[in-house]
PDB file of C-alpha atoms and ligand atoms in Angstrom:
ATOM      1  CA  SER A   1     -23.940 -18.420  11.384  1.00 38.00           C
ATOM      2  CA  ASP A   2     -23.070 -21.520  11.745  1.00 49.00           C
ATOM      3  CA  LEU A   3     -24.889 -21.846  15.097  1.00 51.00           C
ATOM      4  CA  ARG A   4     -27.986 -21.052  13.496  1.00 49.00           C
ATOM      5  CA  GLY A   5     -28.889 -24.243  12.599  1.00 48.00           C
ATOM      6  CA  LEU A   6     -28.798 -25.342  16.765  1.00 51.00           C
ATOM      7  CA  ASP A   7     -31.812 -26.753  18.472  1.00 48.00           C
ATOM      8  CA  LEU A   8     -31.023 -24.263  21.957  1.00 46.00           C
ATOM      9  CA  GLN A   9     -34.879 -25.104  23.407  1.00 46.00           C
ATOM     10  CA  THR A  10     -32.791 -28.632  24.419  1.00 50.00           C
ATOM     11  CA  GLY A  11     -31.338 -28.431  27.512  1.00 67.00           C
ATOM     12  CA  ALA A  12     -30.320 -24.927  26.871  1.00 84.00           C
ATOM     13  CA  PHE A  13     -27.534 -23.626  30.003  1.00 90.00           C
ATOM     14  CA  THR A  14     -28.052 -19.968  30.769  1.00 89.00           C
ATOM     15  CA  TYR A  15     -24.186 -17.878  31.227  1.00 91.00           C
ATOM     16  CA  ARG A  16     -25.088 -17.105  34.565  1.00 92.00           C
ATOM     17  CA  GLN A  17     -26.031 -20.476  35.970  1.00 92.00           C
ATOM     18  CA  ILE A  18     -22.998 -22.228  34.215  1.00 94.00           C
ATOM     19  CA  LYS A  19     -20.546 -19.702  36.307  1.00 94.00           C
ATOM     20  CA  ALA A  20     -22.205 -20.329  39.744  1.00 95.00           C
ATOM     21  CA  ALA A  21     -22.145 -23.555  38.464  1.00 95.00           C
ATOM     22  CA  THR A  22     -17.747 -23.996  37.945  1.00 96.00           C
ATOM     23  CA  ASP A  23     -17.664 -21.621  40.984  1.00 96.00           C
ATOM     24  CA  LYS A  24     -16.698 -18.751  37.476  1.00 95.00           C
ATOM     25  CA  PHE A  25     -14.668 -20.961  35.945  1.00 95.00           C
ATOM     26  CA  ALA A  26     -12.265 -20.586  39.313  1.00 96.00           C
ATOM     27  CA  ASP A  27      -8.874 -22.918  38.382  1.00 95.00           C
ATOM     28  CA  SER A  28      -9.078 -25.093  40.703  1.00 96.00           C
ATOM     29  CA  ASN A  29     -11.865 -26.791  39.698  1.00 97.00           C
ATOM     30  CA  LYS A  30     -10.237 -26.995  36.001  1.00 96.00           C
ATOM     31  CA  LEU A  31     -10.254 -31.409  34.978  1.00 94.00           C
ATOM     32  CA  GLY A  32      -7.751 -30.613  32.501  1.00 90.00           C
ATOM     33  CA  GLU A  33      -7.476 -29.512  28.615  1.00 85.00           C
ATOM     34  CA  GLY A  34      -9.982 -31.090  25.607  1.00 72.00           C
ATOM     35  CA  GLY A  35      -9.885 -30.983  21.211  1.00 65.00           C
ATOM     36  CA  PHE A  36     -11.091 -27.407  22.288  1.00 74.00           C
ATOM     37  CA  GLY A  37     -10.807 -25.515  24.996  1.00 83.00           C
ATOM     38  CA  SER A  38     -11.206 -26.163  29.237  1.00 91.00           C
ATOM     39  CA  VAL A  39     -13.059 -28.889  31.294  1.00 94.00           C
ATOM     40  CA  TYR A  40     -14.257 -27.689  34.241  1.00 97.00           C
ATOM     41  CA  MET A  41     -15.987 -29.347  37.183  1.00 97.00           C
ATOM     42  CA  GLY A  42     -19.044 -28.257  38.752  1.00 97.00           C
ATOM     43  CA  THR A  43     -22.835 -28.587  40.542  1.00 96.00           C
ATOM     44  CA  LEU A  44     -26.029 -27.429  39.407  1.00 92.00           C
ATOM     45  CA  LEU A  45     -28.549 -26.275  41.989  1.00 89.00           C
ATOM     46  CA  ASP A  46     -30.163 -29.309  42.731  1.00 90.00           C
ATOM     47  CA  GLY A  47     -26.988 -31.297  42.779  1.00 92.00           C
ATOM     48  CA  THR A  48     -26.102 -32.580  39.621  1.00 91.00           C
ATOM     49  CA  PRO A  49     -22.651 -32.613  39.621  1.00 95.00           C
ATOM     50  CA  ILE A  50     -21.715 -31.810  35.893  1.00 96.00           C
ATOM     51  CA  ALA A  51     -18.340 -31.068  33.138  1.00 96.00           C
ATOM     52  CA  VAL A  52     -17.982 -28.254  31.302  1.00 96.00           C
ATOM     53  CA  LYS A  53     -16.223 -27.357  28.568  1.00 92.00           C
ATOM     54  CA  LYS A  54     -15.604 -23.867  26.996  1.00 91.00           C
ATOM     55  CA  LEU A  55     -14.076 -23.341  23.938  1.00 86.00           C
ATOM     56  CA  SER A  56     -10.817 -21.503  23.581  1.00 70.00           C
ATOM     57  CA  SER A  57     -10.660 -18.847  21.343  1.00 64.00           C
ATOM     58  CA  LYS A  58     -12.648 -18.567  17.921  1.00 64.00           C
ATOM     59  CA  SER A  59     -10.581 -21.065  16.161  1.00 67.00           C
ATOM     60  CA  LYS A  60     -13.077 -21.811  13.300  1.00 73.00           C
ATOM     61  CA  GLN A  61     -12.347 -25.868  13.786  1.00 75.00           C
ATOM     62  CA  GLY A  62     -12.965 -25.313  17.350  1.00 78.00           C
ATOM     63  CA  ASN A  63     -17.060 -23.937  16.433  1.00 81.00           C
ATOM     64  CA  ARG A  64     -16.647 -26.952  14.126  1.00 82.00           C
ATOM     65  CA  GLU A  65     -16.568 -29.549  15.871  1.00 83.00           C
ATOM     66  CA  PHE A  66     -18.250 -27.486  19.101  1.00 83.00           C
ATOM     67  CA  VAL A  67     -22.109 -27.321  16.466  1.00 82.00           C
ATOM     68  CA  ASN A  68     -21.224 -30.841  16.318  1.00 84.00           C
ATOM     69  CA  GLU A  69     -21.160 -32.390  19.331  1.00 85.00           C
ATOM     70  CA  ILE A  70     -24.263 -31.027  19.598  1.00 85.00           C
ATOM     71  CA  GLY A  71     -25.413 -31.826  16.374  1.00 82.00           C
ATOM     72  CA  MET A  72     -24.338 -35.564  16.394  1.00 83.00           C
ATOM     73  CA  ILE A  73     -25.125 -36.513  20.729  1.00 84.00           C
ATOM     74  CA  ALA A  74     -28.204 -33.752  22.166  1.00 82.00           C
ATOM     75  CA  GLY A  75     -30.208 -36.490  22.846  1.00 79.00           C
ATOM     76  CA  ILE A  76     -29.048 -39.863  22.536  1.00 86.00           C
ATOM     77  CA  GLN A  77     -28.992 -41.888  25.975  1.00 89.00           C
ATOM     78  CA  HIS A  78     -26.952 -44.826  26.095  1.00 94.00           C
ATOM     79  CA  PRO A  79     -24.999 -46.464  29.466  1.00 97.00           C
ATOM     80  CA  ASN A  80     -21.685 -46.365  27.457  1.00 98.00           C
ATOM     81  CA  VAL A  81     -22.301 -42.613  25.652  1.00 96.00           C
ATOM     82  CA  VAL A  82     -21.360 -39.850  28.352  1.00 96.00           C
ATOM     83  CA  ARG A  83     -24.757 -38.129  28.319  1.00 93.00           C
ATOM     84  CA  LEU A  84     -24.505 -34.342  27.444  1.00 92.00           C
ATOM     85  CA  TYR A  85     -27.424 -32.525  29.329  1.00 90.00           C
ATOM     86  CA  GLY A  86     -26.976 -29.274  27.213  1.00 90.00           C
ATOM     87  CA  CYS A  87     -24.994 -26.089  26.255  1.00 89.00           C
ATOM     88  CA  CYS A  88     -24.375 -22.360  25.871  1.00 89.00           C
ATOM     89  CA  VAL A  89     -24.333 -20.842  23.657  1.00 84.00           C
ATOM     90  CA  GLU A  90     -24.203 -16.203  24.936  1.00 82.00           C
ATOM     91  CA  GLY A  91     -22.415 -13.822  22.676  1.00 78.00           C
ATOM     92  CA  ASN A  92     -18.897 -15.274  22.404  1.00 80.00           C
ATOM     93  CA  HIS A  93     -19.437 -18.285  25.359  1.00 83.00           C
ATOM     94  CA  LEU A  94     -19.520 -21.269  23.925  1.00 88.00           C
ATOM     95  CA  LEU A  95     -20.001 -24.268  26.047  1.00 92.00           C
ATOM     96  CA  LEU A  96     -20.987 -27.502  26.929  1.00 92.00           C
ATOM     97  CA  VAL A  97     -22.587 -29.901  29.924  1.00 94.00           C
ATOM     98  CA  TYR A  98     -22.235 -32.567  30.816  1.00 94.00           C
ATOM     99  CA  GLU A  99     -22.738 -35.414  32.853  1.00 95.00           C
ATOM    100  CA  TYR A 100     -19.881 -35.830  35.385  1.00 97.00           C
ATOM    101  CA  MET A 101     -17.318 -38.363  34.776  1.00 97.00           C
ATOM    102  CA  GLU A 102     -15.135 -38.916  38.363  1.00 96.00           C
ATOM    103  CA  ASN A 103     -12.777 -41.109  37.202  1.00 95.00           C
ATOM    104  CA  ASN A 104     -11.546 -39.137  34.216  1.00 93.00           C
ATOM    105  CA  SER A 105     -10.889 -40.911  30.836  1.00 95.00           C
ATOM    106  CA  LEU A 106      -9.853 -44.524  30.184  1.00 98.00           C
ATOM    107  CA  ALA A 107      -6.087 -43.152  29.369  1.00 97.00           C
ATOM    108  CA  HIS A 108      -4.787 -41.516  32.456  1.00 95.00           C
ATOM    109  CA  ALA A 109      -6.467 -44.931  33.709  1.00 96.00           C
ATOM    110  CA  LEU A 110      -4.349 -47.500  32.295  1.00 96.00           C
ATOM    111  CA  PHE A 111      -1.763 -45.720  30.644  1.00 96.00           C
ATOM    112  CA  GLU A 112      -0.360 -43.187  33.899  1.00 94.00           C
ATOM    113  CA  HIS A 113       0.122 -45.812  37.145  1.00 87.00           C
ATOM    114  CA  ASN A 114      -2.259 -44.007  39.426  1.00 88.00           C
ATOM    115  CA  ASN A 115      -3.192 -47.173  40.961  1.00 86.00           C
ATOM    116  CA  SER A 116      -6.862 -47.251  39.442  1.00 89.00           C
ATOM    117  CA  LYS A 117      -8.380 -50.249  40.140  1.00 91.00           C
ATOM    118  CA  LEU A 118      -8.115 -50.785  36.396  1.00 94.00           C
ATOM    119  CA  GLU A 119      -4.514 -51.732  36.398  1.00 94.00           C
ATOM    120  CA  SER A 120      -4.888 -54.146  38.592  1.00 94.00           C
ATOM    121  CA  ASP A 121      -8.390 -55.683  38.406  1.00 96.00           C
ATOM    122  CA  TRP A 122      -9.389 -58.538  34.766  1.00 96.00           C
ATOM    123  CA  PRO A 123     -12.589 -58.649  34.917  1.00 96.00           C
ATOM    124  CA  THR A 124     -12.995 -54.914  35.331  1.00 97.00           C
ATOM    125  CA  ARG A 125     -10.158 -54.555  31.973  1.00 97.00           C
ATOM    126  CA  GLN A 126     -12.926 -56.574  30.467  1.00 97.00           C
ATOM    127  CA  ARG A 127     -16.053 -54.971  31.232  1.00 98.00           C
ATOM    128  CA  VAL A 128     -14.615 -51.779  30.556  1.00 98.00           C
ATOM    129  CA  CYS A 129     -13.789 -53.430  26.810  1.00 98.00           C
ATOM    130  CA  VAL A 130     -17.251 -54.723  26.224  1.00 98.00           C
ATOM    131  CA  GLY A 131     -19.195 -51.466  27.317  1.00 98.00           C
ATOM    132  CA  ILE A 132     -16.984 -48.912  25.304  1.00 98.00           C
ATOM    133  CA  ALA A 133     -18.414 -52.359  22.251  1.00 98.00           C
ATOM    134  CA  LYS A 134     -21.750 -52.202  23.280  1.00 98.00           C
ATOM    135  CA  GLY A 135     -21.286 -47.587  23.520  1.00 97.00           C
ATOM    136  CA  LEU A 136     -19.364 -47.971  19.565  1.00 97.00           C
ATOM    137  CA  THR A 137     -22.544 -50.886  18.822  1.00 96.00           C
ATOM    138  CA  PHE A 138     -25.092 -48.716  19.961  1.00 95.00           C
ATOM    139  CA  LEU A 139     -24.188 -45.859  17.192  1.00 95.00           C
ATOM    140  CA  HIS A 140     -23.191 -47.591  14.516  1.00 94.00           C
ATOM    141  CA  GLU A 141     -26.606 -49.509  14.652  1.00 91.00           C
ATOM    142  CA  ASP A 142     -29.582 -48.575  17.195  1.00 81.00           C
ATOM    143  CA  SER A 143     -29.295 -44.974  17.176  1.00 64.00           C
ATOM    144  CA  VAL A 144     -31.634 -43.582  14.797  1.00 70.00           C
ATOM    145  CA  LEU A 145     -28.922 -41.667  13.130  1.00 69.00           C
ATOM    146  CA  LYS A 146     -26.443 -44.685  12.112  1.00 86.00           C
ATOM    147  CA  MET A 147     -23.380 -42.608  13.282  1.00 91.00           C
ATOM    148  CA  VAL A 148     -19.157 -42.937  13.074  1.00 92.00           C
ATOM    149  CA  HIS A 149     -17.180 -41.632  15.353  1.00 95.00           C
ATOM    150  CA  ARG A 150     -14.135 -41.613  13.965  1.00 94.00           C
ATOM    151  CA  ASP A 151     -11.247 -41.023  16.977  1.00 95.00           C
ATOM    152  CA  ILE A 152     -11.728 -43.788  19.011  1.00 98.00           C
ATOM    153  CA  LYS A 153      -8.803 -43.813  21.663  1.00 98.00           C
ATOM    154  CA  ALA A 154      -8.651 -44.131  25.303  1.00 98.00           C
ATOM    155  CA  SER A 155      -8.228 -40.843  25.865  1.00 95.00           C
ATOM    156  CA  ASN A 156     -12.144 -40.535  24.487  1.00 96.00           C
ATOM    157  CA  VAL A 157     -13.499 -43.345  27.230  1.00 98.00           C
ATOM    158  CA  LEU A 158     -14.158 -41.578  30.304  1.00 98.00           C
ATOM    159  CA  LEU A 159     -14.532 -44.296  33.330  1.00 98.00           C
ATOM    160  CA  ASN A 160     -17.325 -43.244  36.043  1.00 97.00           C
ATOM    161  CA  ALA A 161     -17.757 -43.260  39.838  1.00 96.00           C
ATOM    162  CA  ASP A 162     -18.105 -47.617  39.079  1.00 96.00           C
ATOM    163  CA  LEU A 163     -15.865 -47.851  36.655  1.00 97.00           C
ATOM    164  CA  THR A 164     -18.102 -47.957  33.837  1.00 98.00           C
ATOM    165  CA  PRO A 165     -16.974 -46.536  30.296  1.00 98.00           C
ATOM    166  CA  LYS A 166     -18.640 -44.181  27.816  1.00 98.00           C
ATOM    167  CA  ILE A 167     -18.304 -43.391  24.643  1.00 98.00           C
ATOM    168  CA  SER A 168     -17.177 -39.208  24.936  1.00 95.00           C
ATOM    169  CA  ASP A 169     -16.059 -35.917  22.016  1.00 91.00           C
ATOM    170  CA  PHE A 170     -18.713 -36.087  19.736  1.00 90.00           C
ATOM    171  CA  GLY A 171     -16.477 -33.669  17.373  1.00 86.00           C
ATOM    172  CA  LEU A 172     -15.552 -35.703  15.006  1.00 87.00           C
ATOM    173  CA  ALA A 173     -18.945 -37.911  14.084  1.00 88.00           C
ATOM    174  CA  LYS A 174     -20.189 -38.182  11.204  1.00 84.00           C
ATOM    175  CA  LEU A 175     -23.867 -39.461  10.316  1.00 82.00           C
ATOM    176  CA  ASP A 176     -23.342 -42.445   7.737  1.00 74.00           C
ATOM    177  CA  GLU A 177     -26.670 -41.275   5.932  1.00 63.00           C
ATOM    178  CA  GLU A 178     -26.032 -42.968   2.783  1.00 60.00           C
ATOM    179  CA  LYS A 179     -26.875 -45.529   5.198  1.00 58.00           C
ATOM    180  CA  ASN A 180     -23.804 -48.174   5.393  1.00 57.00           C
ATOM    181  CA  THR A 181     -22.170 -46.727   1.940  1.00 61.00           C
ATOM    182  CA  HIS A 182     -18.453 -45.849   2.838  1.00 67.00           C
ATOM    183  CA  ILE A 183     -18.078 -41.749   2.662  1.00 68.00           C
ATOM    184  CA  THR A 184     -15.022 -40.013   1.399  1.00 69.00           C
ATOM    185  CA  THR A 185     -13.376 -36.874   3.282  1.00 70.00           C
ATOM    186  CA  ARG A 186     -11.258 -35.326   5.097  1.00 76.00           C
ATOM    187  CA  VAL A 187      -9.617 -37.215   7.435  1.00 83.00           C
ATOM    188  CA  ALA A 188      -9.033 -36.636  10.968  1.00 86.00           C
ATOM    189  CA  GLY A 189      -8.608 -38.541  14.088  1.00 89.00           C
ATOM    190  CA  THR A 190      -5.702 -39.912  15.888  1.00 90.00           C
ATOM    191  CA  ILE A 191      -2.185 -41.183  14.385  1.00 88.00           C
ATOM    192  CA  GLY A 192      -1.288 -44.823  15.702  1.00 91.00           C
ATOM    193  CA  TYR A 193      -5.934 -45.871  15.868  1.00 95.00           C
ATOM    194  CA  MET A 194      -6.715 -44.934  12.097  1.00 93.00           C
ATOM    195  CA  ALA A 195      -7.536 -47.874  10.366  1.00 94.00           C
ATOM    196  CA  PRO A 196      -4.875 -47.415   6.766  1.00 92.00           C
ATOM    197  CA  GLU A 197      -7.799 -47.069   4.522  1.00 91.00           C
ATOM    198  CA  TYR A 198      -9.194 -43.765   6.148  1.00 91.00           C
ATOM    199  CA  ALA A 199      -5.719 -42.923   6.547  1.00 89.00           C
ATOM    200  CA  LEU A 200      -4.895 -43.655   3.367  1.00 88.00           C
ATOM    201  CA  TRP A 201      -8.169 -42.906   0.808  1.00 87.00           C
ATOM    202  CA  GLY A 202     -10.623 -41.120   3.106  1.00 88.00           C
ATOM    203  CA  TYR A 203     -12.578 -43.898   2.729  1.00 89.00           C
ATOM    204  CA  LEU A 204     -14.459 -44.189   6.398  1.00 90.00           C
ATOM    205  CA  THR A 205     -17.004 -47.140   7.437  1.00 91.00           C
ATOM    206  CA  TYR A 206     -17.852 -48.000  10.288  1.00 93.00           C
ATOM    207  CA  LYS A 207     -14.866 -50.198  10.027  1.00 95.00           C
ATOM    208  CA  ALA A 208     -12.242 -47.896  10.322  1.00 95.00           C
ATOM    209  CA  ASP A 209     -14.198 -47.374  13.903  1.00 97.00           C
ATOM    210  CA  VAL A 210     -14.203 -51.109  14.530  1.00 98.00           C
ATOM    211  CA  TYR A 211     -10.264 -50.665  13.665  1.00 97.00           C
ATOM    212  CA  SER A 212      -9.807 -47.470  16.560  1.00 98.00           C
ATOM    213  CA  PHE A 213     -12.042 -50.343  19.097  1.00 98.00           C
ATOM    214  CA  GLY A 214      -9.265 -53.230  18.002  1.00 98.00           C
ATOM    215  CA  VAL A 215      -6.217 -50.631  18.745  1.00 97.00           C
ATOM    216  CA  LEU A 216      -7.560 -49.619  21.971  1.00 98.00           C
ATOM    217  CA  ALA A 217      -8.662 -53.412  22.947  1.00 98.00           C
ATOM    218  CA  LEU A 218      -5.098 -53.385  22.582  1.00 97.00           C
ATOM    219  CA  GLU A 219      -4.045 -51.606  25.339  1.00 97.00           C
ATOM    220  CA  ILE A 220      -6.556 -52.333  27.105  1.00 98.00           C
ATOM    221  CA  VAL A 221      -5.514 -55.914  27.814  1.00 97.00           C
ATOM    222  CA  ALA A 222      -0.955 -54.126  27.309  1.00 95.00           C
ATOM    223  CA  GLY A 223      -2.127 -50.985  29.930  1.00 96.00           C
ATOM    224  CA  GLU A 224       0.247 -49.739  27.934  1.00 95.00           C
ATOM    225  CA  ASN A 225      -0.441 -47.009  24.098  1.00 94.00           C
ATOM    226  CA  ASN A 226      -0.232 -48.760  21.189  1.00 92.00           C
ATOM    227  CA  ILE A 227       2.373 -45.212  20.523  1.00 87.00           C
ATOM    228  CA  LYS A 228       4.612 -47.828  22.383  1.00 85.00           C
ATOM    229  CA  TYR A 229       4.536 -50.810  20.441  1.00 84.00           C
ATOM    230  CA  ARG A 230       5.743 -48.537  16.917  1.00 79.00           C
ATOM    231  CA  PRO A 231       9.419 -47.228  15.677  1.00 70.00           C
ATOM    232  CA  THR A 232       9.654 -44.029  17.949  1.00 63.00           C
ATOM    233  CA  GLU A 233      10.502 -42.099  14.465  1.00 64.00           C
ATOM    234  CA  ASP A 234       7.296 -42.464  12.545  1.00 66.00           C
ATOM    235  CA  TYR A 235       4.998 -42.542  14.406  1.00 62.00           C
ATOM    236  CA  PHE A 236       2.765 -42.497  10.873  1.00 65.00           C
ATOM    237  CA  CYS A 237       3.382 -46.107   9.796  1.00 69.00           C
ATOM    238  CA  LEU A 238       1.096 -47.833   8.879  1.00 76.00           C
ATOM    239  CA  LEU A 239       1.866 -50.977  11.902  1.00 83.00           C
ATOM    240  CA  ASP A 240       0.151 -54.760  10.980  1.00 85.00           C
ATOM    241  CA  TRP A 241      -0.875 -55.769  14.289  1.00 87.00           C
ATOM    242  CA  ALA A 242      -0.719 -58.978  13.890  1.00 85.00           C
ATOM    243  CA  VAL A 243       2.953 -59.218  12.847  1.00 85.00           C
ATOM    244  CA  VAL A 244       4.086 -56.763  15.963  1.00 84.00           C
ATOM    245  CA  LEU A 245       2.110 -59.508  17.703  1.00 84.00           C
ATOM    246  CA  LYS A 246       4.527 -61.921  16.040  1.00 82.00           C
ATOM    247  CA  GLN A 247       7.377 -60.024  16.750  1.00 83.00           C
ATOM    248  CA  LYS A 248       6.735 -59.194  20.647  1.00 81.00           C
ATOM    249  CA  GLY A 249       6.586 -63.825  20.681  1.00 84.00           C
ATOM    250  CA  SER A 250       3.281 -65.373  22.104  1.00 88.00           C
ATOM    251  CA  LEU A 251       0.090 -63.754  22.640  1.00 90.00           C
ATOM    252  CA  ILE A 252       0.288 -63.566  26.428  1.00 90.00           C
ATOM    253  CA  ASP A 253       3.158 -61.475  25.964  1.00 90.00           C
ATOM    254  CA  LEU A 254       1.588 -58.453  25.314  1.00 92.00           C
ATOM    255  CA  VAL A 255      -0.583 -59.344  28.736  1.00 94.00           C
ATOM    256  CA  ASP A 256       0.272 -56.522  30.976  1.00 95.00           C
ATOM    257  CA  PRO A 257       1.984 -57.560  33.831  1.00 94.00           C
ATOM    258  CA  ARG A 258       0.483 -55.611  36.505  1.00 95.00           C
ATOM    259  CA  LEU A 259      -2.377 -58.003  36.155  1.00 95.00           C
ATOM    260  CA  GLY A 260       0.059 -60.671  37.834  1.00 91.00           C
ATOM    261  CA  SER A 261      -0.854 -64.621  37.740  1.00 88.00           C
ATOM    262  CA  GLY A 262      -4.424 -64.485  39.114  1.00 87.00           C
ATOM    263  CA  PHE A 263      -6.944 -64.240  36.660  1.00 88.00           C
ATOM    264  CA  ASN A 264      -7.351 -66.783  33.566  1.00 88.00           C
ATOM    265  CA  LYS A 265      -5.203 -66.327  30.860  1.00 91.00           C
ATOM    266  CA  LYS A 266      -7.294 -67.274  28.338  1.00 92.00           C
ATOM    267  CA  GLU A 267      -9.582 -65.028  28.291  1.00 94.00           C
ATOM    268  CA  ALA A 268      -7.116 -61.993  27.726  1.00 95.00           C
ATOM    269  CA  VAL A 269      -5.478 -63.832  24.777  1.00 94.00           C
ATOM    270  CA  ARG A 270      -9.338 -64.061  23.189  1.00 96.00           C
ATOM    271  CA  MET A 271      -8.937 -60.413  23.803  1.00 97.00           C
ATOM    272  CA  ILE A 272      -5.899 -60.274  22.158  1.00 96.00           C
ATOM    273  CA  LYS A 273      -7.493 -62.555  19.388  1.00 96.00           C
ATOM    274  CA  ILE A 274     -10.789 -60.500  18.447  1.00 98.00           C
ATOM    275  CA  ALA A 275      -9.002 -57.037  18.607  1.00 97.00           C
ATOM    276  CA  LEU A 276      -6.434 -58.382  16.133  1.00 96.00           C
ATOM    277  CA  LEU A 277     -10.055 -58.853  13.345  1.00 97.00           C
ATOM    278  CA  CYS A 278     -10.404 -55.747  14.293  1.00 97.00           C
ATOM    279  CA  THR A 279      -7.479 -54.657  13.151  1.00 96.00           C
ATOM    280  CA  ASN A 280      -7.213 -56.442   9.751  1.00 95.00           C
ATOM    281  CA  LYS A 281      -6.247 -54.236   6.973  1.00 93.00           C
ATOM    282  CA  SER A 282      -8.804 -55.572   4.828  1.00 95.00           C
ATOM    283  CA  PRO A 283     -12.295 -53.191   6.520  1.00 95.00           C
ATOM    284  CA  ALA A 284     -14.863 -56.650   4.913  1.00 95.00           C
ATOM    285  CA  LEU A 285     -12.431 -58.923   7.908  1.00 96.00           C
ATOM    286  CA  ARG A 286     -13.126 -56.959   9.872  1.00 97.00           C
ATOM    287  CA  PRO A 287     -16.393 -57.520  12.665  1.00 98.00           C
ATOM    288  CA  THR A 288     -19.254 -55.291  13.512  1.00 97.00           C
ATOM    289  CA  MET A 289     -18.970 -54.041  16.928  1.00 97.00           C
ATOM    290  CA  SER A 290     -22.255 -56.562  17.455  1.00 96.00           C
ATOM    291  CA  GLU A 291     -20.290 -59.136  16.271  1.00 98.00           C
ATOM    292  CA  VAL A 292     -17.070 -58.099  18.917  1.00 98.00           C
ATOM    293  CA  VAL A 293     -19.589 -57.552  21.704  1.00 98.00           C
ATOM    294  CA  ASN A 294     -21.153 -61.145  20.618  1.00 98.00           C
ATOM    295  CA  MET A 295     -17.146 -62.717  21.198  1.00 98.00           C
ATOM    296  CA  LEU A 296     -15.959 -60.952  24.081  1.00 98.00           C
ATOM    297  CA  GLU A 297     -19.359 -62.202  25.769  1.00 97.00           C
ATOM    298  CA  GLY A 298     -18.692 -65.770  24.436  1.00 94.00           C
ATOM    299  CA  ARG A 299     -22.227 -65.892  22.295  1.00 95.00           C
ATOM    300  CA  MET A 300     -19.729 -66.445  18.672  1.00 95.00           C
ATOM    301  CA  LYS A 301     -16.859 -68.065  17.667  1.00 94.00           C
ATOM    302  CA  ILE A 302     -13.449 -65.906  17.772  1.00 93.00           C
ATOM    303  CA  LYS A 303     -12.192 -66.675  13.756  1.00 83.00           C
ATOM    304  CA  GLU A 304      -8.893 -68.211  14.309  1.00 76.00           C
TER     305      GLU A 304
HETATM  306  O1  ACK B 401      -8.656 -37.279  31.273  1.00 87.16           O
HETATM  307  P1  ACK B 401      -9.173 -36.940  31.265  1.00 87.16           P
HETATM  308  O2  ACK B 401      -8.510 -36.001  33.442  1.00 87.16           O
HETATM  309  O3  ACK B 401     -10.890 -36.766  31.572  1.00 87.16           O
HETATM  310  O4  ACK B 401      -8.521 -34.932  31.090  1.00 87.16           O
HETATM  311  C1  ACK B 401      -9.578 -34.420  30.341  1.00 87.16           C
HETATM  312  C2  ACK B 401     -10.161 -33.276  30.241  1.00 87.16           C
HETATM  313  O5  ACK B 401     -11.282 -33.436  30.414  1.00 87.16           O
HETATM  314  C3  ACK B 401      -9.809 -32.568  28.745  1.00 87.16           C
HETATM  315  O6  ACK B 401     -11.106 -33.526  28.530  1.00 87.16           O
HETATM  316  C4  ACK B 401     -11.414 -34.698  31.022  1.00 87.16           C
HETATM  317  N1  ACK B 401     -12.961 -34.612  31.241  1.00 87.16           N
HETATM  318  C5  ACK B 401     -13.957 -34.745  29.680  1.00 87.16           C
HETATM  319  N2  ACK B 401     -14.957 -34.207  30.306  1.00 87.16           N
HETATM  320  C6  ACK B 401     -15.291 -34.706  31.493  1.00 87.16           C
HETATM  321  C7  ACK B 401     -16.215 -35.165  32.050  1.00 87.16           C
HETATM  322  N3  ACK B 401     -17.777 -35.262  31.706  1.00 87.16           N
HETATM  323  N4  ACK B 401     -16.052 -35.331  33.339  1.00 87.16           N
HETATM  324  C8  ACK B 401     -15.591 -35.804  34.319  1.00 87.16           C
HETATM  325  N5  ACK B 401     -14.451 -35.249  33.149  1.00 87.16           N
HETATM  326  C9  ACK B 401     -14.119 -34.686  31.928  1.00 87.16           C
HETATM  327  C10 ACK B 401     -10.775 -36.002  30.638  1.00 87.16           C
END
């Protein structure tokens, strides 16, 4: 019944088509497990590589997120947002068909020590960070339907063949129908990336995404998941990143040693300073995402 309102005209795939494209969902084609099911790689008859998300069970939450995902990104096209080619709703089968992203997730590239180019190349990290900021600016400001993503994190950013980052997983995204006023809502997201006002009171604005982006930017500089920076026994604790970084010593100490010394460390420190603005405890004091892009690209001064 949740599926009734969907516009299945846009990019409807048949189950047969997807079964053929993924070689009957062969294990060898499995890319991994997502929020609400398995993800397979496949190839359409015209040669287009695709990634297929298959809803595993009849979980209510999964169904809700599936419907939400389609409603949110069907028709959206931006170089830093994963393209949804279409979906398939046939009997019990619920499938989402995306553009294929050759280099998996940013979490994979940053945290799993698999010799990705991202590990040792500062300009690539910088480019990835700017790309995510641009994708988020688009969702917040440029799209007709203003959108809060609610689950920005390293595993929800995918990388294509040339390491262009694209925001994915819109299962929790919400439209800001009231335009810029806050929505108080059930809290859902990922511990460690959630803004304090949202985690504590469900107070949701674009600035919640800005906070998550700030945590992600720190991870991009450090090459480590934010979990590493919190007391192990209490993942729920809300960190004051400025205090955490002070304890580390100087900001430069946060920079990933895998980057070596042959790059402009000033730029890394600039990125940390921008991330700290984004993780300000007060949402009103965080910059907007377009301001973040301007700061990252050097068109706007960073407030000290
Ligand atoms: O981090 P990963 O290797 O990249 O593991 C996850 C897994 O599937 C479950 O989400 C991968 N994945 C998701 N969407 C895509 C896509 N469009 N292209 C390639 N891989 C994807 C993701």
